[in-house]
């Protein structure tokens, strides 16, 4: 199609950018309502065979990993080379058997998002509490959020409260609003 | 699994993959009119063949293509959705109330309708976006300063199901009801009074809600915080809508500033493709008095109160000195928590974060406060 004359001079081409994404230097916020007031933090991880409940002290005592990666928001911005620290979901699920293939993440404040378990295990996902060397700000999901950088960032549920495996896929909050049940940025799985 | 149609190669046949196919395919569209809101912002009306009816509060993705095929995508809130609802009846350019809410959306009364397509194949859905120029932006300078009627652009959407008014009614077993119980004693969201709170360009999707309200709509109140008088968007139309809804002079709503302002005289650059149709989407921006039928006339549309707050420079004669919105002011200027209003807050993240936090402190149920945020922290 005919273009806008002169448009495109400010392009930011980078092979690390998935299709349809642009480079963002700030850190925009996407959330549906007020930042929740978390009085008592606790993280529940549950499968059909068992569950564990972690206090903040329990969570802090688990081994943390440093993560350097790119993040991609469904609203078309990407941030490259961000630094996080958190606990691998492999660690959180260690010892909890499951035959389930899906999981629902629940936030303080009630919001939910669904993910395939295969995107959560195998070194692909963490619960992070540190961003660029600082405690994770509440606006960005602190004290701790899910972190699944391989998927669009709404899947990285803020203010994480629990992760429950499930036998079949059900849509979470954002997915009920028209966002994609899977959300792979390299396939542009934005909406469905 | 649905993937957007790739590239612009499919332009000629893209109409075929519209509503019947992938609802998030890129649709070729044309800019049909362009109206300056302020020195930094412009409302663009797009004609989008095959577009699904849009809801107030939703956004679209817009894709610009450079001469060498380079593309860039940005999301913009819709500031007017009324003309997205067009009847498919051949030869009749009309507006159907196809969401079944029985409100009729006030579109016909405003003379707003989809344009006839060039080929005479029936009305073409139209939407309006309002874009503010970000000086270091890649896309917004082109949309504000370079885009002209007749220019092609691509549209994906409309998108969004939460920050919308009228609100969706979700299935009882849906993820939404499961996690967001309604406050006790509250009327259902669909009939709750509506408080809109916008910071700067955040007024855009709220304007779509104001415009979409029909005669049977619940009362609406809009609080808009802007830098200075010249930064007000839609000011003439909002003044007129508030005046018309109160049935008498705007003096009844002392917080509404009627000061002369550059934005009160939009320069309509043209309405290509719809030039022969009076009352296209550009019409609501006409100054008060220019369109006697605008705003519903004697039909007394649902109550609307508009309050402006100026953070840097207040207009002459304004009784409130310039300064940031405070929590006390917010309490005075919004519908009280006891009425369980449905509150929509849109603006820069810092503004939304502060306002949403105050609303919860003032007793508003978090589940009744819906937010949409622009830009970084």
Short mmCIF file of C-alpha atoms in Angstrom, two decimals, chain A residues 1-13 19-37 74-77 104 106-107 109-112 137 139-140 152 158-159 170-182 186-192, chain B residues 1-4 8 11 24 26 29 31 59 61 63-68 70-75 134-139 141-143 146-148 151-154 156 159-162 170 174-176 179-180 349-350 353 356-357 360 365-367 369-377:
data_model
loop_
_atom_site.label_atom_id
_atom_site.label_comp_id
_atom_site.label_asym_id
_atom_site.label_seq_id
_atom_site.Cartn_x
_atom_site.Cartn_y
_atom_site.Cartn_z
CA UNK A 1 0.00 0.00 0.00
CA UNK A 2 1.10 3.57 -0.49
CA UNK A 3 3.08 4.80 2.44
CA UNK A 4 3.19 7.98 4.44
CA UNK A 5 5.91 10.06 2.85
CA UNK A 6 8.92 10.18 5.09
CA UNK A 7 7.48 7.68 7.54
CA UNK A 8 9.89 5.05 8.76
CA UNK A 9 13.00 7.15 9.33
CA UNK A 10 12.87 6.49 13.04
CA UNK A 11 12.58 2.74 12.67
CA UNK A 12 14.16 0.58 15.31
CA UNK A 13 15.05 -2.62 13.50
CA UNK A 19 6.93 -9.23 14.59
CA UNK A 20 4.84 -6.13 15.19
CA UNK A 21 6.79 -5.03 18.27
CA UNK A 22 8.65 -1.78 18.86
CA UNK A 23 11.45 -0.92 21.26
CA UNK A 24 10.43 0.77 24.50
CA UNK A 25 12.90 2.40 26.88
CA UNK A 26 10.37 3.05 29.65
CA UNK A 27 8.37 0.37 31.42
CA UNK A 28 4.67 0.79 30.64
CA UNK A 29 2.09 -0.71 32.95
CA UNK A 30 -0.88 -2.81 31.86
CA UNK A 31 -3.42 -3.66 34.51
CA UNK A 32 -7.18 -3.69 34.76
CA UNK A 33 -7.70 -1.96 38.09
CA UNK A 34 -6.13 -0.51 41.21
CA UNK A 35 -2.89 -1.93 42.57
CA UNK A 36 -3.99 -4.38 45.29
CA UNK A 37 -3.24 -3.72 48.92
CA UNK A 74 0.84 -7.52 23.71
CA UNK A 75 0.35 -3.75 23.32
CA UNK A 76 3.36 -3.89 20.96
CA UNK A 77 6.25 -2.68 23.09
CA UNK A 104 -4.06 -21.10 36.23
CA UNK A 106 -4.08 -16.18 40.38
CA UNK A 107 -3.14 -12.70 41.58
CA UNK A 109 -6.81 -8.74 43.70
CA UNK A 110 -8.37 -11.67 41.92
CA UNK A 111 -7.11 -11.59 38.36
CA UNK A 112 -6.17 -14.84 36.65
CA UNK A 137 7.75 -2.14 42.59
CA UNK A 139 3.09 -1.11 40.06
CA UNK A 140 5.02 -3.81 38.25
CA UNK A 152 3.43 -11.92 26.03
CA UNK A 158 1.44 -9.53 38.78
CA UNK A 159 1.00 -9.80 42.57
CA UNK A 170 -9.71 -22.73 30.87
CA UNK A 171 -9.45 -19.04 30.04
CA UNK A 172 -8.29 -16.63 32.71
CA UNK A 173 -9.34 -13.01 33.18
CA UNK A 174 -7.52 -11.38 30.27
CA UNK A 175 -8.16 -14.37 28.05
CA UNK A 176 -11.90 -13.94 28.74
CA UNK A 177 -11.51 -10.40 27.38
CA UNK A 178 -10.30 -11.49 23.99
CA UNK A 179 -6.61 -12.06 24.64
CA UNK A 180 -5.06 -15.24 23.29
CA UNK A 181 -5.09 -18.39 25.47
CA UNK A 182 -1.42 -19.05 24.64
CA UNK A 186 6.91 -14.85 17.81
CA UNK A 187 3.62 -16.19 16.41
CA UNK A 188 1.81 -12.93 17.22
CA UNK A 189 -0.76 -14.78 19.32
CA UNK A 190 -2.22 -11.52 20.63
CA UNK A 191 -5.98 -11.89 20.42
CA UNK A 192 -8.46 -14.71 19.98
CA UNK B 1 -5.28 -20.27 17.00
CA UNK B 2 -5.48 -17.25 14.78
CA UNK B 3 -2.65 -15.31 13.29
CA UNK B 4 -3.09 -11.91 11.72
CA UNK B 8 0.02 -5.60 3.20
CA UNK B 11 -4.97 -5.52 0.77
CA UNK B 24 -8.16 -9.70 14.27
CA UNK B 26 -5.55 -6.33 9.43
CA UNK B 29 -8.87 1.60 5.93
CA UNK B 31 -8.60 8.39 6.66
CA UNK B 59 -8.89 0.39 21.22
CA UNK B 61 -4.08 -1.20 16.52
CA UNK B 63 -0.38 -0.02 11.15
CA UNK B 64 1.53 2.47 9.05
CA UNK B 65 3.57 1.30 6.09
CA UNK B 66 6.57 3.18 4.67
CA UNK B 67 7.32 3.37 0.96
CA UNK B 68 9.80 0.49 1.27
CA UNK B 70 8.60 -1.04 6.65
CA UNK B 71 5.69 -1.07 9.07
CA UNK B 72 5.03 0.15 12.60
CA UNK B 73 2.05 -0.65 14.84
CA UNK B 74 0.61 1.38 17.71
CA UNK B 75 -2.53 1.05 19.82
CA UNK B 134 4.89 12.64 21.12
CA UNK B 135 7.86 14.62 19.83
CA UNK B 136 10.24 11.66 19.91
CA UNK B 137 7.58 9.26 18.71
CA UNK B 138 7.90 7.16 15.60
CA UNK B 139 4.22 7.08 14.66
CA UNK B 141 4.01 12.81 14.55
CA UNK B 142 2.88 11.33 11.25
CA UNK B 143 -0.68 10.80 12.39
CA UNK B 146 1.26 14.38 8.06
CA UNK B 147 -1.85 12.21 7.78
CA UNK B 148 -4.48 13.58 5.40
CA UNK B 151 -4.40 8.34 3.15
CA UNK B 152 -4.50 4.56 3.57
CA UNK B 153 -3.86 2.93 6.92
CA UNK B 154 -4.51 -0.52 8.36
CA UNK B 156 -6.76 -4.33 13.67
CA UNK B 159 -9.88 -4.86 20.98
CA UNK B 160 -10.78 -5.08 24.65
CA UNK B 161 -13.64 -6.33 26.82
CA UNK B 162 -13.03 -4.88 30.29
CA UNK B 170 -20.17 -12.14 31.97
CA UNK B 174 -16.64 -17.19 33.84
CA UNK B 175 -13.22 -16.36 35.20
CA UNK B 176 -14.36 -12.80 35.71
CA UNK B 179 -12.51 -13.63 40.92
CA UNK B 180 -14.31 -10.28 40.98
CA UNK B 349 0.35 5.55 34.51
CA UNK B 350 1.34 7.90 37.34
CA UNK B 353 -2.01 4.80 39.86
CA UNK B 356 -7.11 4.47 41.51
CA UNK B 357 -5.38 4.25 44.88
CA UNK B 360 -10.04 2.60 46.92
CA UNK B 365 -14.72 -1.34 45.53
CA UNK B 366 -11.55 -2.26 43.59
CA UNK B 367 -13.71 -4.34 41.28
CA UNK B 369 -12.58 0.73 39.31
CA UNK B 370 -11.49 -0.09 35.77
CA UNK B 371 -8.24 1.37 34.51
CA UNK B 372 -6.45 1.95 31.24
CA UNK B 373 -2.90 3.30 31.31
CA UNK B 374 -0.76 5.06 28.73
CA UNK B 375 3.01 5.20 28.64
CA UNK B 376 5.82 4.47 31.06
CA UNK B 377 6.16 5.17 34.74
#
